[in-house]
Amino acid sequence: MSSFIKRFRNATLVAFNRTVYFLQDDDSAWSYEMDADKESVPFEKGRPRKYFDADSDSDEEQQNGDEPGTGKNNGGGDTVKKDQDDQTNAIVALDVNEDRSQVAVATGDKSLYLFEVDQDGRTLKVLSRRLLSRASSCVKFAAGGRFAIVCDKGGDCYRYDCEEYRKPGRWLLGHMSQVLDVLIDAEEKLIITSDRDEKIRVTCHPDCHNIETFCLGHTEFVSHLEFLGPESLLSLSGDKTLRWWNYKSGKELARQELELPGNKLALQKLAADGTGLLAVLCYKPTAVNVFKLSGTTGCEFVQALNLKSGQVFSTIAFDESGNLLGLVIEESTGAPSLAKYEFDRENSKLAKEAAIVKSFDDSKLPYVDSVSFLFKKKFDNIKDYQERKRKRIEENNKQLG
């Protein structure tokens, strides 16, 4: 199951299963269930348009008028079971845009919801629910919030308008494998994507048929990307490395070796000179490694935050003060809780022990290994062939002898 932590104004947004929680800094809290308005919020007319579709705005209507994932017209007409429906409707990707007070949520039933948060930050209003071609793997708002990029597990990336928010998505670019993360530069001229096949691709926008460059060097999946400066990019990979890139030239600037394959990272800038904190969550997420960033490529290990036995991190994020927030799961019960590690500016370290900010006692979030399947599967069929050949030669020699 996917989970997310985002800061939104004076609140921490936590999302998992089918629920989005808003935890206000004044200790008040409220939540939104994705299923609450599902029946009253039908899909917008039209399907996502791919590169071979016409450029006109006359969109093709959904066939049969049924919504995917509802069970009303699911294949042969079988009703989807409740436990399957719970997983189908779970949140799989999420991003926020404070400038436009919007939240984009993709769910497993191939829906993209666009919400508007009221000025008090107390309610969510559904603006639209649009159809996706496949289940999403990541979603990202452009800096200005005019549109969002949604990437799927088939390797395709679509642009969804956030001003004319009822229009269907339009295909932009595609990879040969699952896209794991996406970034859009501040000028909205470049889209940077990373995939399961260790590639980082820099594509021009809106002319996405032009590829600016590739950042090549990783030997395993690239799970996370972050901007560090106008032309500087940080990537995290399953090959146990952090790498710094000039993403316009595709040149690798520096790297940091890790003990375990990388899964997720969180970045918090502390000063304009590039000083900041970097938290890395690795595969087998029982600890978070914290680094101090300095200059363009400076990286120094600071500390490791270890959980108690039987606990794992699901996701992490920094708040504006440099405190690290982590969603912690009890493996035996699946009970999630939000923990906070306080940041001490004097020694530039985080507290070793976390304070529990919120316990989600009524929810269950079983830990699921979502990383192991991303590694390359290696097959040695040459060895089997040589063994069969050897036996065949021995049998032929016996017959001739």
Tab-separated table of C-alpha atoms in Angstrom:
chain	number	residue	atom	x	y	z
A	1	MET	CA	0.000	0.000	0.000
A	2	SER	CA	1.241	3.493	-0.858
A	3	SER	CA	1.401	6.297	1.688
A	4	PHE	CA	2.234	9.995	1.469
A	5	ILE	CA	3.210	12.917	3.698
A	6	LYS	CA	2.981	16.488	2.359
A	7	ARG	CA	3.094	19.899	3.972
A	8	PHE	CA	0.213	22.143	2.950
A	9	ARG	CA	0.152	25.636	4.440
A	10	ASN	CA	-0.130	25.214	8.219
A	11	ALA	CA	-1.021	21.547	8.088
A	12	THR	CA	0.506	18.135	7.483
A	13	LEU	CA	-1.313	16.072	4.892
A	14	VAL	CA	-1.095	12.316	5.442
A	15	ALA	CA	-2.689	9.921	2.963
A	16	PHE	CA	-2.938	6.133	2.832
A	17	ASN	CA	-5.522	3.501	1.947
A	18	ARG	CA	-8.529	5.605	0.841
A	19	THR	CA	-8.237	8.461	3.351
A	20	VAL	CA	-6.584	11.878	3.292
A	21	TYR	CA	-5.874	13.335	6.745
A	22	PHE	CA	-5.243	17.025	7.408
A	23	LEU	CA	-3.384	17.517	10.697
A	24	GLN	CA	-3.385	21.223	11.550
A	25	ASP	CA	-0.505	22.811	13.455
A	26	ASP	CA	-3.021	23.909	16.119
A	27	ASP	CA	-3.583	20.171	16.913
A	28	SER	CA	-6.976	20.031	15.213
A	29	ALA	CA	-7.534	17.408	12.535
A	30	TRP	CA	-10.028	16.307	9.908
A	31	SER	CA	-10.098	13.694	7.168
A	32	TYR	CA	-11.623	12.970	3.771
A	33	GLU	CA	-12.674	9.527	2.542
A	34	MET	CA	-12.127	8.969	-1.161
A	35	ASP	CA	-15.224	6.760	-1.316
A	36	ALA	CA	-17.457	9.450	0.204
A	37	ASP	CA	-18.401	11.174	-3.061
A	38	LYS	CA	-17.547	8.418	-5.495
A	39	GLU	CA	-21.125	7.694	-6.566
A	40	SER	CA	-21.968	11.377	-6.902
A	41	VAL	CA	-18.776	12.236	-8.795
A	42	PRO	CA	-18.844	10.483	-12.179
A	43	PHE	CA	-15.937	10.498	-14.600
A	44	GLU	CA	-15.640	13.531	-16.832
A	45	LYS	CA	-16.548	12.904	-20.459
A	46	GLY	CA	-13.688	11.614	-22.614
A	47	ARG	CA	-10.670	9.394	-22.249
A	48	PRO	CA	-6.960	10.279	-22.178
A	49	ARG	CA	-5.744	11.070	-25.685
A	50	LYS	CA	-2.575	9.434	-26.969
A	51	TYR	CA	-0.198	10.662	-29.639
A	52	PHE	CA	-2.170	9.042	-32.455
A	53	ASP	CA	-5.458	10.732	-31.482
A	54	ALA	CA	-6.819	13.783	-33.271
A	55	ASP	CA	-5.874	17.202	-31.940
A	56	SER	CA	-9.475	18.361	-31.856
A	57	ASP	CA	-11.338	18.771	-28.595
A	58	SER	CA	-14.080	16.335	-29.577
A	59	ASP	CA	-13.329	13.575	-27.095
A	60	GLU	CA	-14.471	10.009	-27.418
A	61	GLU	CA	-16.990	9.029	-24.792
A	62	GLN	CA	-16.411	6.087	-22.511
A	63	GLN	CA	-17.788	2.885	-23.880
A	64	ASN	CA	-20.902	1.534	-22.181
A	65	GLY	CA	-20.873	4.464	-19.736
A	66	ASP	CA	-19.642	2.378	-16.833
A	67	GLU	CA	-16.872	3.387	-14.482
A	68	PRO	CA	-13.851	1.127	-14.123
A	69	GLY	CA	-13.497	-0.425	-10.718
A	70	THR	CA	-17.199	-0.216	-9.842
A	71	GLY	CA	-18.112	-3.723	-10.836
A	72	LYS	CA	-21.123	-2.498	-12.846
A	73	ASN	CA	-19.638	-3.703	-16.102
A	74	ASN	CA	-16.425	-5.368	-15.028
A	75	GLY	CA	-15.348	-7.812	-17.724
A	76	GLY	CA	-18.020	-10.491	-17.780
A	77	GLY	CA	-20.192	-8.567	-15.345
A	78	ASP	CA	-18.919	-10.077	-12.102
A	79	THR	CA	-19.288	-7.907	-9.020
A	80	VAL	CA	-16.000	-6.832	-7.490
A	81	LYS	CA	-15.567	-8.140	-3.961
A	82	LYS	CA	-15.264	-5.664	-1.125
A	83	ASP	CA	-11.673	-6.485	-0.245
A	84	GLN	CA	-10.665	-6.172	-3.878
A	85	ASP	CA	-12.565	-2.887	-4.119
A	86	ASP	CA	-10.732	-1.567	-1.049
A	87	GLN	CA	-7.395	-2.145	-2.766
A	88	THR	CA	-8.649	-0.888	-6.135
A	89	ASN	CA	-9.800	2.437	-4.707
A	90	ALA	CA	-6.676	3.010	-2.608
A	91	ILE	CA	-4.589	6.138	-3.119
A	92	VAL	CA	-1.569	5.351	-5.319
A	93	ALA	CA	-0.205	8.852	-6.075
A	94	LEU	CA	-0.659	12.348	-4.628
A	95	ASP	CA	0.693	15.887	-4.919
A	96	VAL	CA	-0.269	19.334	-3.626
A	97	ASN	CA	-0.054	22.871	-5.008
A	98	GLU	CA	-0.326	25.611	-2.401
A	99	ASP	CA	-0.519	28.491	-4.897
A	100	ARG	CA	-3.797	27.230	-6.320
A	101	SER	CA	-4.920	25.436	-3.139
A	102	GLN	CA	-5.269	22.189	-5.048
A	103	VAL	CA	-4.619	18.544	-4.304
A	104	ALA	CA	-4.295	15.891	-7.026
A	105	VAL	CA	-5.020	12.297	-6.013
A	106	ALA	CA	-4.759	9.219	-8.220
A	107	THR	CA	-6.475	6.023	-7.088
A	108	GLY	CA	-6.122	2.413	-8.096
A	109	ASP	CA	-9.388	2.405	-10.050
A	110	LYS	CA	-7.709	4.620	-12.709
A	111	SER	CA	-9.209	7.843	-11.372
A	112	LEU	CA	-7.517	11.235	-11.092
A	113	TYR	CA	-9.267	13.494	-8.579
A	114	LEU	CA	-8.580	17.211	-8.479
A	115	PHE	CA	-9.563	18.850	-5.182
A	116	GLU	CA	-9.694	22.442	-4.030
A	117	VAL	CA	-8.916	23.230	-0.385
A	118	ASP	CA	-10.891	26.079	1.160
A	119	GLN	CA	-9.115	29.104	2.639
A	120	ASP	CA	-9.406	27.781	6.182
A	121	GLY	CA	-7.965	24.434	5.120
A	122	ARG	CA	-10.924	22.595	6.599
A	123	THR	CA	-12.727	21.065	3.629
A	124	LEU	CA	-11.983	19.486	0.262
A	125	LYS	CA	-14.118	20.257	-2.771
A	126	VAL	CA	-14.029	17.865	-5.720
A	127	LEU	CA	-13.381	19.800	-8.915
A	128	SER	CA	-13.158	16.849	-11.273
A	129	ARG	CA	-12.629	13.125	-11.567
A	130	ARG	CA	-10.872	12.135	-14.772
A	131	LEU	CA	-10.069	8.804	-16.346
A	132	LEU	CA	-6.530	7.419	-16.497
A	133	SER	CA	-5.341	4.876	-19.044
A	134	ARG	CA	-3.597	2.785	-16.384
A	135	ALA	CA	-3.026	2.909	-12.664
A	136	SER	CA	-0.741	5.824	-11.823
A	137	SER	CA	2.762	5.470	-10.408
A	138	CYS	CA	3.387	9.186	-9.700
A	139	VAL	CA	1.796	12.611	-10.137
A	140	LYS	CA	3.407	16.057	-10.012
A	141	PHE	CA	2.077	19.614	-10.308
A	142	ALA	CA	3.928	22.144	-12.419
A	143	ALA	CA	5.376	25.000	-10.361
A	144	GLY	CA	2.648	27.401	-11.481
A	145	GLY	CA	-0.078	24.827	-10.940
A	146	ARG	CA	-1.494	25.207	-14.457
A	147	PHE	CA	-1.238	21.479	-15.090
A	148	ALA	CA	-0.143	18.193	-13.554
A	149	ILE	CA	1.877	15.352	-15.055
A	150	VAL	CA	0.582	11.859	-14.340
A	151	CYS	CA	2.810	8.865	-15.107
A	152	ASP	CA	1.642	5.264	-15.125
A	153	LYS	CA	3.039	1.798	-14.661
A	154	GLY	CA	3.097	1.232	-18.404
A	155	GLY	CA	5.663	4.012	-18.890
A	156	ASP	CA	3.338	6.676	-20.336
A	157	CYS	CA	3.159	10.267	-19.073
A	158	TYR	CA	0.084	12.482	-19.543
A	159	ARG	CA	-0.618	16.157	-19.002
A	160	TYR	CA	-3.843	17.035	-17.149
A	161	ASP	CA	-4.991	20.650	-17.214
A	162	CYS	CA	-5.757	22.197	-13.816
A	163	GLU	CA	-7.402	25.347	-15.199
A	164	GLU	CA	-9.751	23.642	-17.633
A	165	TYR	CA	-9.983	20.779	-15.189
A	166	ARG	CA	-12.687	18.850	-17.000
A	167	LYS	CA	-10.586	18.180	-20.095
A	168	PRO	CA	-9.152	14.679	-20.512
A	169	GLY	CA	-5.452	14.050	-20.264
A	170	ARG	CA	-3.116	14.351	-23.238
A	171	TRP	CA	-0.196	11.989	-23.824
A	172	LEU	CA	3.238	13.614	-23.662
A	173	LEU	CA	5.934	10.949	-23.656
A	174	GLY	CA	6.596	7.304	-22.975
A	175	HIS	CA	9.216	4.998	-21.474
A	176	MET	CA	9.779	1.316	-22.126
A	177	SER	CA	9.272	0.535	-18.426
A	178	GLN	CA	7.462	1.852	-15.368
A	179	VAL	CA	8.048	5.545	-14.600
A	180	LEU	CA	8.891	5.931	-10.919
A	181	ASP	CA	9.246	9.708	-10.502
A	182	VAL	CA	8.763	12.922	-12.463
A	183	LEU	CA	9.836	16.566	-12.085
A	184	ILE	CA	8.966	19.726	-14.033
A	185	ASP	CA	11.413	22.629	-14.084
A	186	ALA	CA	10.363	26.083	-12.866
A	187	GLU	CA	10.034	27.449	-16.418
A	188	GLU	CA	7.934	24.439	-17.482
A	189	LYS	CA	10.301	23.832	-20.397
A	190	LEU	CA	11.690	20.479	-19.274
A	191	ILE	CA	10.148	17.292	-17.864
A	192	ILE	CA	12.525	14.932	-16.055
A	193	THR	CA	11.460	11.321	-15.605
A	194	SER	CA	13.114	8.265	-14.074
A	195	ASP	CA	12.189	4.654	-14.668
A	196	ARG	CA	12.715	1.080	-13.606
A	197	ASP	CA	15.388	0.596	-16.293
A	198	GLU	CA	17.925	2.888	-14.537
A	199	LYS	CA	17.379	5.805	-16.933
A	200	ILE	CA	16.824	9.496	-16.191
A	201	ARG	CA	15.347	11.227	-19.232
A	202	VAL	CA	15.180	14.999	-19.760
A	203	THR	CA	12.446	15.874	-22.266
A	204	CYS	CA	11.540	19.230	-23.781
A	205	HIS	CA	8.075	20.620	-23.020
A	206	PRO	CA	5.652	21.135	-24.657
A	207	ASP	CA	7.523	19.665	-27.672
A	208	CYS	CA	8.007	16.324	-25.973
A	209	HIS	CA	9.171	14.608	-29.149
A	210	ASN	CA	12.491	16.397	-28.524
A	211	ILE	CA	14.734	14.806	-25.881
A	212	GLU	CA	17.189	17.242	-24.274
A	213	THR	CA	19.475	14.573	-22.800
A	214	PHE	CA	19.740	11.435	-20.664
A	215	CYS	CA	21.463	11.175	-17.291
A	216	LEU	CA	22.981	7.699	-17.515
A	217	GLY	CA	25.074	5.817	-14.971
A	218	HIS	CA	22.727	4.094	-12.543
A	219	THR	CA	22.643	0.307	-12.778
A	220	GLU	CA	19.279	-0.255	-11.079
A	221	PHE	CA	15.904	1.468	-10.899
A	222	VAL	CA	15.856	5.211	-10.119
A	223	SER	CA	13.222	5.650	-7.437
A	224	HIS	CA	13.391	9.350	-6.538
A	225	LEU	CA	14.402	12.704	-8.066
A	226	GLU	CA	14.864	16.140	-6.482
A	227	PHE	CA	15.990	19.528	-7.803
A	228	LEU	CA	18.960	21.069	-5.991
A	229	GLY	CA	19.473	24.187	-8.112
A	230	PRO	CA	18.826	25.765	-11.523
A	231	GLU	CA	20.654	22.950	-13.362
A	232	SER	CA	21.378	20.511	-10.532
A	233	LEU	CA	19.526	17.265	-9.899
A	234	LEU	CA	19.746	14.612	-7.175
A	235	SER	CA	18.753	11.000	-7.850
A	236	LEU	CA	18.295	7.959	-5.599
A	237	SER	CA	18.620	4.441	-6.968
A	238	GLY	CA	18.409	0.779	-6.126
A	239	ASP	CA	22.108	0.477	-7.038
A	240	LYS	CA	22.980	1.844	-3.560
A	241	THR	CA	23.972	5.307	-4.753
A	242	LEU	CA	22.909	8.924	-4.535
A	243	ARG	CA	24.048	10.860	-7.604
A	244	TRP	CA	24.320	14.554	-8.454
A	245	TRP	CA	23.749	15.603	-12.070
A	246	ASN	CA	23.792	18.600	-14.337
A	247	TYR	CA	20.497	17.660	-15.917
A	248	LYS	CA	20.905	19.948	-18.930
A	249	SER	CA	24.170	18.366	-20.028
A	250	GLY	CA	23.510	14.900	-18.589
A	251	LYS	CA	26.872	14.936	-16.786
A	252	GLU	CA	27.292	13.213	-13.423
A	253	LEU	CA	28.809	15.613	-10.872
A	254	ALA	CA	29.228	13.450	-7.776
A	255	ARG	CA	27.932	10.375	-5.997
A	256	GLN	CA	27.412	9.052	-2.480
A	257	GLU	CA	27.552	5.331	-1.765
A	258	LEU	CA	24.827	3.828	0.433
A	259	GLU	CA	24.782	0.599	2.414
A	260	LEU	CA	21.416	-0.493	1.027
A	261	PRO	CA	19.347	0.142	-2.115
A	262	GLY	CA	17.559	3.498	-2.011
A	263	ASN	CA	13.789	3.756	-1.864
A	264	LYS	CA	12.696	7.290	-0.917
A	265	LEU	CA	14.314	10.543	0.121
A	266	ALA	CA	13.279	13.828	1.701
A	267	LEU	CA	15.097	17.127	1.199
A	268	GLN	CA	14.945	20.305	3.258
A	269	LYS	CA	16.952	23.406	2.336
A	270	LEU	CA	18.217	25.354	5.350
A	271	ALA	CA	20.017	28.254	3.642
A	272	ALA	CA	20.350	29.901	0.259
A	273	ASP	CA	23.971	28.697	-0.114
A	274	GLY	CA	22.821	25.135	-0.653
A	275	THR	CA	23.036	23.942	2.942
A	276	GLY	CA	20.327	21.456	3.739
A	277	LEU	CA	19.265	18.156	5.237
A	278	LEU	CA	18.768	14.978	3.279
A	279	ALA	CA	16.967	11.949	4.699
A	280	VAL	CA	17.233	8.646	2.824
A	281	LEU	CA	14.909	5.717	3.343
A	282	CYS	CA	16.440	2.513	2.051
A	283	TYR	CA	15.104	-0.932	1.197
A	284	LYS	CA	14.190	-2.809	4.396
A	285	PRO	CA	13.064	0.514	5.882
A	286	THR	CA	13.871	0.120	9.568
A	287	ALA	CA	16.144	3.183	9.623
A	288	VAL	CA	16.558	6.593	8.015
A	289	ASN	CA	20.028	7.857	7.131
A	290	VAL	CA	20.463	11.618	7.484
A	291	PHE	CA	23.044	13.620	5.517
A	292	LYS	CA	24.055	17.273	5.565
A	293	LEU	CA	24.286	18.937	2.159
A	294	SER	CA	26.612	21.846	1.451
A	295	GLY	CA	27.480	23.729	-1.714
A	296	THR	CA	26.764	22.089	-5.037
A	297	THR	CA	27.735	18.488	-4.311
A	298	GLY	CA	28.871	18.387	-0.665
A	299	CYS	CA	27.354	15.515	1.323
A	300	GLU	CA	28.286	14.421	4.848
A	301	PHE	CA	26.685	11.603	6.838
A	302	VAL	CA	25.193	12.930	10.087
A	303	GLN	CA	23.224	10.167	11.805
A	304	ALA	CA	20.966	7.149	11.465
A	305	LEU	CA	17.483	7.118	12.997
A	306	ASN	CA	16.591	3.559	13.950
A	307	LEU	CA	13.156	2.246	14.789
A	308	LYS	CA	12.281	-0.295	17.450
A	309	SER	CA	12.102	-3.953	16.554
A	310	GLY	CA	8.926	-4.785	14.644
A	311	GLN	CA	8.507	-1.278	13.197
A	312	VAL	CA	9.116	0.031	9.661
A	313	PHE	CA	8.936	3.386	7.931
A	314	SER	CA	6.333	3.738	5.200
A	315	THR	CA	7.244	7.255	4.021
A	316	ILE	CA	9.086	10.373	5.233
A	317	ALA	CA	9.048	14.168	4.726
A	318	PHE	CA	10.493	17.338	6.268
A	319	ASP	CA	8.471	20.270	7.534
A	320	GLU	CA	9.490	23.921	7.157
A	321	SER	CA	11.449	23.901	10.452
A	322	GLY	CA	13.635	20.956	9.449
A	323	ASN	CA	11.780	18.439	11.598
A	324	LEU	CA	11.533	14.991	10.034
A	325	LEU	CA	8.078	13.411	9.807
A	326	GLY	CA	7.745	9.673	9.316
A	327	LEU	CA	4.791	7.347	8.962
A	328	VAL	CA	5.659	4.337	11.114
A	329	ILE	CA	3.932	0.951	10.863
A	330	GLU	CA	3.761	-1.782	13.497
A	331	GLU	CA	4.420	-4.923	11.448
A	332	SER	CA	2.469	-7.219	13.761
A	333	THR	CA	-0.747	-5.174	13.770
A	334	GLY	CA	-0.457	-2.877	10.745
A	335	ALA	CA	-1.206	0.113	12.987
A	336	PRO	CA	0.231	3.366	11.504
A	337	SER	CA	1.318	6.443	13.429
A	338	LEU	CA	2.934	9.749	12.505
A	339	ALA	CA	6.249	10.361	14.263
A	340	LYS	CA	8.275	13.584	14.405
A	341	TYR	CA	12.021	13.920	14.939
A	342	GLU	CA	12.782	17.443	16.187
A	343	PHE	CA	15.600	19.339	14.469
A	344	ASP	CA	18.268	20.976	16.626
A	345	ARG	CA	19.799	23.878	14.679
A	346	GLU	CA	22.756	24.259	17.046
A	347	ASN	CA	24.318	20.909	16.141
A	348	SER	CA	22.356	20.360	12.906
A	349	LYS	CA	21.030	17.016	14.080
A	350	LEU	CA	17.653	15.415	14.593
A	351	ALA	CA	16.451	14.027	17.894
A	352	LYS	CA	17.246	10.322	18.282
A	353	GLU	CA	13.810	9.564	19.731
A	354	ALA	CA	10.626	10.488	17.910
A	355	ALA	CA	7.512	12.056	19.357
A	356	ILE	CA	4.225	10.525	18.208
A	357	VAL	CA	2.186	13.283	16.589
A	358	LYS	CA	-0.842	11.222	15.586
A	359	SER	CA	-1.931	7.623	16.025
A	360	PHE	CA	-4.355	6.273	13.454
A	361	ASP	CA	-5.908	3.701	15.763
A	362	ASP	CA	-8.925	2.990	13.561
A	363	SER	CA	-6.844	2.278	10.452
A	364	LYS	CA	-4.653	-0.555	9.270
A	365	LEU	CA	-1.747	-0.147	6.866
A	366	PRO	CA	-0.029	-3.521	6.412
A	367	TYR	CA	3.576	-3.237	5.341
A	368	VAL	CA	3.972	-4.399	1.736
A	369	ASP	CA	7.341	-4.826	0.058
A	370	SER	CA	6.931	-2.594	-3.011
A	371	VAL	CA	10.632	-2.449	-3.887
A	372	SER	CA	11.910	-5.986	-4.465
A	373	PHE	CA	9.989	-6.410	-7.733
A	374	LEU	CA	11.780	-3.346	-9.177
A	375	PHE	CA	15.172	-5.063	-9.250
A	376	LYS	CA	16.365	-6.617	-12.477
A	377	LYS	CA	15.692	-10.313	-12.844
A	378	LYS	CA	18.768	-12.088	-14.167
A	379	PHE	CA	18.434	-15.339	-16.101
A	380	ASP	CA	21.429	-17.538	-16.904
A	381	ASN	CA	20.136	-19.758	-19.710
A	382	ILE	CA	23.642	-20.205	-21.187
A	383	LYS	CA	24.686	-22.422	-18.280
A	384	ASP	CA	21.683	-24.712	-18.793
A	385	TYR	CA	22.369	-24.861	-22.522
A	386	GLN	CA	26.018	-25.800	-21.986
A	387	GLU	CA	25.055	-28.537	-19.528
A	388	ARG	CA	22.572	-30.041	-22.000
A	389	LYS	CA	25.196	-29.844	-24.757
A	390	ARG	CA	27.765	-31.612	-22.589
A	391	LYS	CA	25.361	-34.469	-21.816
A	392	ARG	CA	24.415	-34.790	-25.471
A	393	ILE	CA	28.072	-35.036	-26.498
A	394	GLU	CA	28.737	-37.696	-23.846
A	395	GLU	CA	25.773	-39.767	-25.018
A	396	ASN	CA	26.920	-39.514	-28.635
A	397	ASN	CA	30.421	-40.602	-27.646
A	398	LYS	CA	29.032	-43.616	-25.790
A	399	GLN	CA	27.020	-44.677	-28.827
A	400	LEU	CA	30.033	-44.299	-31.097
A	401	GLY	CA	32.316	-46.126	-28.661
